Short mmCIF file of C-alpha atoms and ligand atoms in Angstrom, two decimals:
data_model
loop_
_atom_site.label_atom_id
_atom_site.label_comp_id
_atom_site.label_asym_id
_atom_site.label_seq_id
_atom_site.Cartn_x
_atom_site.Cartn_y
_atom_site.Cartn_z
CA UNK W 1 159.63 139.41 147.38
CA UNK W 2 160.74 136.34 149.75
CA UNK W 3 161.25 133.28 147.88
CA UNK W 4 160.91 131.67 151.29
CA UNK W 5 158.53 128.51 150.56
CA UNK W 6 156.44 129.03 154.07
CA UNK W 7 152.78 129.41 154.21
CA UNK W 8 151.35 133.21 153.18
CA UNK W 9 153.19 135.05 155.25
CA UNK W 10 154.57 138.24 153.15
CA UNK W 11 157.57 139.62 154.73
CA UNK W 12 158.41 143.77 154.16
CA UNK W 13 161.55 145.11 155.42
CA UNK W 14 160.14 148.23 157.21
CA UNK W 15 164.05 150.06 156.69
CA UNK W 16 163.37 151.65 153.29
CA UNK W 17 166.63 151.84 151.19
CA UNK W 18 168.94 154.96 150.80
CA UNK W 19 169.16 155.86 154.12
CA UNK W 20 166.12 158.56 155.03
CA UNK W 21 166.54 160.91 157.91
CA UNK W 22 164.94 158.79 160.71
CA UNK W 23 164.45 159.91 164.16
CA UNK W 24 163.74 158.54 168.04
CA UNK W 25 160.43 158.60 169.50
CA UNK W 26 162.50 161.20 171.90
CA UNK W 27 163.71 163.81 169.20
CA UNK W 28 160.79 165.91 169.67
CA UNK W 29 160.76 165.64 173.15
CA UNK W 30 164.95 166.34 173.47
CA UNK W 31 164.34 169.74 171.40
CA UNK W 32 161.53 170.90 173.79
CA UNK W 33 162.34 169.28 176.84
CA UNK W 34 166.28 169.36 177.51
CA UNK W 35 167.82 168.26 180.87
CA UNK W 36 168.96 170.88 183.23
CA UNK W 37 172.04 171.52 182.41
CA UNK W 38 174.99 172.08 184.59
CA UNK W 39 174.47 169.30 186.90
CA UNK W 40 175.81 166.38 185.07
CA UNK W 41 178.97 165.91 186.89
CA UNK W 42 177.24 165.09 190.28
CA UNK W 43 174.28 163.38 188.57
CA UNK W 44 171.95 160.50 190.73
CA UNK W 45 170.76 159.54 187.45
CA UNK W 46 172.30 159.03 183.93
CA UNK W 47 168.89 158.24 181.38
CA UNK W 48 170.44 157.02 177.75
CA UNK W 49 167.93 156.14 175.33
CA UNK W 50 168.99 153.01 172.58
CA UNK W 51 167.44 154.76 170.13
CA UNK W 52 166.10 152.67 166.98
CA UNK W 53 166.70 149.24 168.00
CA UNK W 54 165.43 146.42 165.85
CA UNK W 55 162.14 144.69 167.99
CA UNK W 56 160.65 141.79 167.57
CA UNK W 57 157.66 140.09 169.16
CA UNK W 58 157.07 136.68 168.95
CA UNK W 59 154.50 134.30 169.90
CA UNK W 60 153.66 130.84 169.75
CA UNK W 61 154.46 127.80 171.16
CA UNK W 62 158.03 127.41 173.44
CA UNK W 63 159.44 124.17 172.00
CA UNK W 64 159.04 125.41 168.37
CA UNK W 65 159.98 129.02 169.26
CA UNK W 66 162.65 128.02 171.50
CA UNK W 67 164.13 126.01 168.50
CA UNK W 68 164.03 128.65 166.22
CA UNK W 69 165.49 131.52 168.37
CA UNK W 70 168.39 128.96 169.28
CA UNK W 71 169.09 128.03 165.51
CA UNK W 72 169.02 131.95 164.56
CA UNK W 73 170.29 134.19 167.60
CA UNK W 74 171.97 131.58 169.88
CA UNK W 75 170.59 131.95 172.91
CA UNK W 76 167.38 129.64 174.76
CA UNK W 77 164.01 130.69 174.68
CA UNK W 78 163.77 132.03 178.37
CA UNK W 79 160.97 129.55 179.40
CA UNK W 80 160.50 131.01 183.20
CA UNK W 81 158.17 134.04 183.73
CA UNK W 82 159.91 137.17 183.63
CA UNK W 83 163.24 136.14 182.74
CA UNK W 84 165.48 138.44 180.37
CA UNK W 85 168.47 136.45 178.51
CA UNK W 86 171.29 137.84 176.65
CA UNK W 87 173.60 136.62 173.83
CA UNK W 88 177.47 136.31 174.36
CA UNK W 89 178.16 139.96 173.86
CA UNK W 90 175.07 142.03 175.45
CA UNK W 91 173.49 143.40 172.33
CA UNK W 92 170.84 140.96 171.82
CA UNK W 93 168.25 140.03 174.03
CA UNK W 94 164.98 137.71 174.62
CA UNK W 95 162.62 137.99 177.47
CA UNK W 96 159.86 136.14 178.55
CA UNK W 97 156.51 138.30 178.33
CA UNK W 98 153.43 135.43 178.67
CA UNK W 99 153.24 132.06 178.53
CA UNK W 100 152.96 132.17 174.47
CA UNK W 101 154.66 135.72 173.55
CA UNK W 102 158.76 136.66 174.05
CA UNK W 103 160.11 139.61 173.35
CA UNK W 104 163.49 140.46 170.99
CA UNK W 105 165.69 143.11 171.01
CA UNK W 106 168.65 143.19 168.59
CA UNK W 107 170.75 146.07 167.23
CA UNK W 108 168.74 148.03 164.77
CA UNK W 109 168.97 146.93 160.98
CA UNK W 110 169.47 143.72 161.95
CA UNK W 111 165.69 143.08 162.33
CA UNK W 112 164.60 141.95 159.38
CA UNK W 113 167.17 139.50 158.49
CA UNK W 114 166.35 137.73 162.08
CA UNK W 115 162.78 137.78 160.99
CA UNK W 116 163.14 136.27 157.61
CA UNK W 117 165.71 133.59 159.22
CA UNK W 118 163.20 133.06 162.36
CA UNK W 119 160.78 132.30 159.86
CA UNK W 120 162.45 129.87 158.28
CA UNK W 121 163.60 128.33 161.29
CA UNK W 122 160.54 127.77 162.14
CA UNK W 123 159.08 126.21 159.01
CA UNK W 124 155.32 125.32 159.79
CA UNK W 125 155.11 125.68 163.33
CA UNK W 126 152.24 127.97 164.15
CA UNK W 127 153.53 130.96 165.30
CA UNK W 128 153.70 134.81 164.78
CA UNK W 129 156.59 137.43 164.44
CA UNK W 130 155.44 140.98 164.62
CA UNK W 131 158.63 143.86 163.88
CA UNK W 132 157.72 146.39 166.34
CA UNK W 133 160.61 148.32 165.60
CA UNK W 134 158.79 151.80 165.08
CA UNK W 135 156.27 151.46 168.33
CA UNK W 136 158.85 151.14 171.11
CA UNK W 137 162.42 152.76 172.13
CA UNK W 138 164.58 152.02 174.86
CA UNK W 139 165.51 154.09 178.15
CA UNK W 140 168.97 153.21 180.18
CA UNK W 141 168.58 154.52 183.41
CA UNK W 142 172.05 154.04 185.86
CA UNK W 143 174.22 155.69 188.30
CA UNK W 144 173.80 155.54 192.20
CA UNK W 145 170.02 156.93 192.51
CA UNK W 146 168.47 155.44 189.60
CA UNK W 147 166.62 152.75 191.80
CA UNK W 148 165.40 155.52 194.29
CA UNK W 149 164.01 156.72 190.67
CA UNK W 150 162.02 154.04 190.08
CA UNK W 151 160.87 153.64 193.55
CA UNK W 152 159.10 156.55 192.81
CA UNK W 153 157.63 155.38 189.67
CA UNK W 154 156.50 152.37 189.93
CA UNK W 155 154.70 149.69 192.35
CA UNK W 156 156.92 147.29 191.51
CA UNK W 157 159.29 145.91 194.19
CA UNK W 158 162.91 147.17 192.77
CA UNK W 159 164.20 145.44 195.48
CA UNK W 160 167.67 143.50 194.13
CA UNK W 161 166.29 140.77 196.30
CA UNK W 162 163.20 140.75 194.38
CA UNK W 163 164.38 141.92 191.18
CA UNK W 164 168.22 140.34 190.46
CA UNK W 165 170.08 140.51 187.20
CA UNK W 166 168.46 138.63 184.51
CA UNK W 167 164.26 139.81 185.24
CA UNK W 168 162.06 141.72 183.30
CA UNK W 169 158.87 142.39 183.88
CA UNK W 170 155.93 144.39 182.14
CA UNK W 171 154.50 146.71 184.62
CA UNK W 172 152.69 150.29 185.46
CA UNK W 173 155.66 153.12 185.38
CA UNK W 174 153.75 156.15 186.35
CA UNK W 175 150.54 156.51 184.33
CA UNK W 176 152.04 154.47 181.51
CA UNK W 177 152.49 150.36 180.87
CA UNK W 178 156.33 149.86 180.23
CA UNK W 179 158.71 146.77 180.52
CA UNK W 180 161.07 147.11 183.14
CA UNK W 181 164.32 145.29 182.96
CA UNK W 182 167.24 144.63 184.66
CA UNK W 183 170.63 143.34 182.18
CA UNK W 184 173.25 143.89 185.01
CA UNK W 185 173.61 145.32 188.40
CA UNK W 186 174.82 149.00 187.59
CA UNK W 187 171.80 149.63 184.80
CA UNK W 188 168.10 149.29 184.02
CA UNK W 189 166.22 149.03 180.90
CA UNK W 190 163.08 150.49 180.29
CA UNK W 191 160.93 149.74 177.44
CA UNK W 192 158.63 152.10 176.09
CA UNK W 193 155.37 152.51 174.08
CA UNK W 194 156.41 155.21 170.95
CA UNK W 195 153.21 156.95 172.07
CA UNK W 196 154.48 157.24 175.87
CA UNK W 197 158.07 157.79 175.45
CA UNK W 198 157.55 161.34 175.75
CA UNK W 199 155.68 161.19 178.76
CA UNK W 200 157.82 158.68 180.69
CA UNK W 201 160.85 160.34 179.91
CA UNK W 202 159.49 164.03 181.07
CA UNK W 203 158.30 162.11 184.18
CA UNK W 204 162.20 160.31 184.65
CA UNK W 205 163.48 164.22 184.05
CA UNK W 206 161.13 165.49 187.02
CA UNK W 207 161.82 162.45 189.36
CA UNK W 208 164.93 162.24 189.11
CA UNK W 209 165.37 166.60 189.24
CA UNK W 210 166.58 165.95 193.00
CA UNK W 211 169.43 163.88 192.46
CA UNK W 212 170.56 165.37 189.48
CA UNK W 213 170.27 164.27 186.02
CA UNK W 214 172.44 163.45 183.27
CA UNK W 215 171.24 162.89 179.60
CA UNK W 216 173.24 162.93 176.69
CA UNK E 1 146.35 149.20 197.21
CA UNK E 2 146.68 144.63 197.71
CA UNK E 3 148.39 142.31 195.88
CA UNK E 4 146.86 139.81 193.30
CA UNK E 5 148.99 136.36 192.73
CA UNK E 6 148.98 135.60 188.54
CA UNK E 7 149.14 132.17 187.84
CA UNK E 8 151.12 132.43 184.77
CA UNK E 9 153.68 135.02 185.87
CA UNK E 10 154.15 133.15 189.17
CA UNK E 11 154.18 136.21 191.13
CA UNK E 12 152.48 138.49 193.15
CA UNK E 13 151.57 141.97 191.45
CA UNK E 14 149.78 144.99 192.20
CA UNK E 15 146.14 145.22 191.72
CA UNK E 16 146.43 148.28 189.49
CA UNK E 17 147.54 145.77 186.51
CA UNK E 18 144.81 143.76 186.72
CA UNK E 19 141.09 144.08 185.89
CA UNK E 20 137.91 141.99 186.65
CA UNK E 21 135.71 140.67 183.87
CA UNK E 22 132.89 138.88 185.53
CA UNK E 23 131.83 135.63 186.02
CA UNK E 24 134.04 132.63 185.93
CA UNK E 25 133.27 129.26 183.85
CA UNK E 26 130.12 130.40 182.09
CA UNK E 27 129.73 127.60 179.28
CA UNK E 28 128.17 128.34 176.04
CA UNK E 29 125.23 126.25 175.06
CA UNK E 30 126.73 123.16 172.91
CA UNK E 31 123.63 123.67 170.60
CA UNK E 32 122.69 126.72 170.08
CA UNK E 33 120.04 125.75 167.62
CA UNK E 34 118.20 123.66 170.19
CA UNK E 35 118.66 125.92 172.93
CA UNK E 36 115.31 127.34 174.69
CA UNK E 37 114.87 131.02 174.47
CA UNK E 38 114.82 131.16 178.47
CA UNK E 39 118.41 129.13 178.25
CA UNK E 40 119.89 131.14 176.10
CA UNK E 41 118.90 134.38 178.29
CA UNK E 42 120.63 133.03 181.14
CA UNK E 43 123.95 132.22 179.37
CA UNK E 44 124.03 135.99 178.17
CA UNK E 45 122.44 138.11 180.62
CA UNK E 46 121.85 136.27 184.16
CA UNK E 47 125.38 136.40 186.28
CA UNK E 48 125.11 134.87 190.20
CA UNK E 49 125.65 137.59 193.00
CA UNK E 50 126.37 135.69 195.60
CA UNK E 51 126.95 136.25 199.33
CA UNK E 52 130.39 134.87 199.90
CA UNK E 53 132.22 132.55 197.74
CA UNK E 54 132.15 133.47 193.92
CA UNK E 55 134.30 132.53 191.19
CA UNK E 56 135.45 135.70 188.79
CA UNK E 57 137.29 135.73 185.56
CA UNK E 58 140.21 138.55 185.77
CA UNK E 59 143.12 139.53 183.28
CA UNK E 60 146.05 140.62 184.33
CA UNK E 61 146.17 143.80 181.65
CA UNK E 62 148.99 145.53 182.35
CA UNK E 63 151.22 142.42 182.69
CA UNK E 64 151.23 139.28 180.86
CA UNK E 65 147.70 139.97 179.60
CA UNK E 66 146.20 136.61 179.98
CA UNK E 67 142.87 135.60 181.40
CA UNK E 68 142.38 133.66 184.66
CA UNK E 69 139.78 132.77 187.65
CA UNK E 70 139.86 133.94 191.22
CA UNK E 71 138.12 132.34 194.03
CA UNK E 72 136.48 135.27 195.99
CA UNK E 73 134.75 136.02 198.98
CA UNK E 74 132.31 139.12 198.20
CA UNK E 75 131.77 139.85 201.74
CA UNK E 76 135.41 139.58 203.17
CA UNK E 77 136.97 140.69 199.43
CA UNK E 78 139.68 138.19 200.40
CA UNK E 79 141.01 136.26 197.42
CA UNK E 80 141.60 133.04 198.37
CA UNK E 81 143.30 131.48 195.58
CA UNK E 82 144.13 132.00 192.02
CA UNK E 83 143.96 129.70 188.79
CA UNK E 84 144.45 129.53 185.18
CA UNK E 85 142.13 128.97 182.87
CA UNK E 86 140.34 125.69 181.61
CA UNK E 87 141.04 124.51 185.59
CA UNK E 88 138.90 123.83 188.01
CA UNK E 89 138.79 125.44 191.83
CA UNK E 90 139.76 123.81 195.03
CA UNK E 91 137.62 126.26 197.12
CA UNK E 92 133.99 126.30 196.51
CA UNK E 93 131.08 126.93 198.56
CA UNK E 94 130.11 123.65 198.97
CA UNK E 95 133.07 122.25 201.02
CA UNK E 96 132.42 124.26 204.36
CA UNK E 97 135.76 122.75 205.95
CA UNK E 98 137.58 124.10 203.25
CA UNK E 99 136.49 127.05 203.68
CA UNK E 100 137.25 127.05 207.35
CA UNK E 101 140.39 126.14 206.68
CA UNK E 102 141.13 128.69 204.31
CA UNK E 103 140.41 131.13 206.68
CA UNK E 104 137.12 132.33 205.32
CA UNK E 105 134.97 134.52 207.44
CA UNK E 106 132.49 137.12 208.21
CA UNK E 107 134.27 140.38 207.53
CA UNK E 108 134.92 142.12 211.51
CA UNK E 109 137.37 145.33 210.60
CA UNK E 110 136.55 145.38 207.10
CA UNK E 111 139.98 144.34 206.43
CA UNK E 112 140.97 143.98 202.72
CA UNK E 113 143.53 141.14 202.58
CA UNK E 114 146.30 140.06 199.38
CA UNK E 115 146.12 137.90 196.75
CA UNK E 116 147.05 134.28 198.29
CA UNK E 117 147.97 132.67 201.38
CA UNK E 118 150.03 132.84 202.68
CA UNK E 119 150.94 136.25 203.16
CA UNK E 120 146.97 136.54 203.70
CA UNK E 121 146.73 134.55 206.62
CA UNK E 122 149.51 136.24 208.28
CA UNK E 123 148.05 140.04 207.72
CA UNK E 124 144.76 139.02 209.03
CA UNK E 125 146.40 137.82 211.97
CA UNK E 126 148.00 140.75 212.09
CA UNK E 127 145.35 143.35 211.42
CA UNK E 128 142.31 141.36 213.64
CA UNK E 129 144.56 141.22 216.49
ZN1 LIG U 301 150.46 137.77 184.60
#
């Protein structure tokens, strides 16, 4: 299928052709869970979900990596702990997770055409790249109480002194594991486990209740 | 609820994302082959429980998910520093001074202190006073 002369690795675009009816990790929940309605003019909180995003994880060494993801997406490995970086325009992204594994966000379809160049890029190096498109979503949350919200949901300090532009950081959000991240000073990001998108996103409706919610 | 410093994300983080897994730098036997019955017992099933400093293997799970050691007290619970694996630590029990130095002591409140100094040393100041 890839005429791409490196090692084994067999490459499958996970997008089947022709279109198919796909939906968000959220559809279920929107049909069975809506927002209140009604309050969306004076809303705390605005949640948007990036629904069906193209993800990437990728581990291996930074020099090789950091090579590769500068060759293919333009922007530099981020090599500090729990830094998020951004391309020119805001719609892709690359953020630090360990020492060995980053993680890539890029608009969806786009995915596989990254991986297939990343791969080349990177020729021999020993490294992985895992498309973990259909296991994760991501949840905007903005407007003027959205850190109050995650105050409430999290241990970790929100603080803009101890969380500025530019940080990401995989955490506990409620019961759940989710990466928390911060692209610019009016919105956060969160990213969430397919299996516990449901959950956080029922808990962000009930926390956020008192200041008013609005969803799309 | 204290906080726990991770050497490879560089920052302090709640103790909820991290878990203990036991005893720090346990070596396997180089030759197995050759390796007495008794020997080989000890490497699996005999751990050290000692009274004050210990050295403990913990990953920080719901983070960065990477394995590393913690110098502990057992008797104080105060962590007294952090490290990443295949290193070696700077507090042990056999350097006494250090261990003054570091604060180390008989637990009086039963004070539960953070991850490293030196935001320890400052809240057991605080709380013994
Ligand atoms: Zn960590």
């Amino acid at each position: 299928m890839s005429n791409l002369s490196v090692s084994n690795v067999r490459e499958f675009n996970t997008q089947p052709e022709g279109n198919p009816l796909v939906e968000s990790p959220l559809a279920w929940s929107y049909r069975h869970h809506p927002a209140p309605r009604g309050n969306g003019q004076h809303a705390g909180v605005v949640l948007r979900e990036k629904a069906l995003l193209g993800h990437l994880v990728l581990r291996g060494g930074a020099i090789a990596l950091d090579e590769a993801v500068r060759q293919t997406l333009g922007i530099s490995l981020p090599s500090k702990p729990n830094a998020l970086a951004f391309d020119d325009n805001g719609e892709r992204s690359i953020q630090w997770i360990s020492p060995d594994e980053w993680l890539v966000i890029v608009p969806g379809g786009e995915e596989f055409a990254l991986e297939s160049a990343l791969r080349k890029a990177l020729g021999d190096a020993h490294a992985s790249i895992v498309n973990a498109s259909g296991g994760q979503t991501v949840l905007t949350l903005s407007g003027d109480n959205a850190r109050e919200v995650l105050m409430k949901s999290t241990s970790y300090d929100v603080h803009p002194s101890a969380f500025p532009v530019g940080k990401g950081v995989t955490t506990v959000f409620a019961k759940a594991t989710v990466i928390l991240r911060r692209p610019s000073e009016t919105h956060w990001e969160l990213v969430v486990r397919r299996s516990f998108a449901d959950y956080c996103y029922r808990w962000l409706l009930d926390a956020s209740a008192e200041y008013g919610i609005d969803t799309q | 609820m204290f906080y726990i410093f991770c050497p490879y994300c560089k920052e302090h983080r709640e103790e909820e994302e991290f878990h203990a897994r036991g005893q720090a730098h346990l070596m396997r036997p180089a030759d197995p082959d050759n390796t007495t019955d008794e020997e080989w017992g000890d490497y699996l099933f005999f751990r050290n429980n000692p009274r004050g400093i210990h050295h403990e293997m913990w990953v920080h799970s719901v983070g960065c998910r990477k394995f590393f050691n913690i110098t502990r007290n057992t008797v104080t619970y105060e962590i007294l520093e952090t490290y990443p694996m295949g290193e070696q630590p700077t507090i042990t029990a056999d350097i006494p001074s250090v261990r003054h130095e570091q604060g180390v002591q008989a637990a009086d409140g039963g004070w539960q202190t953070v991850g490293a100094r030196p935001e320890s040393k400052a809240l057991n100041e605080e709380t013994s006073s």
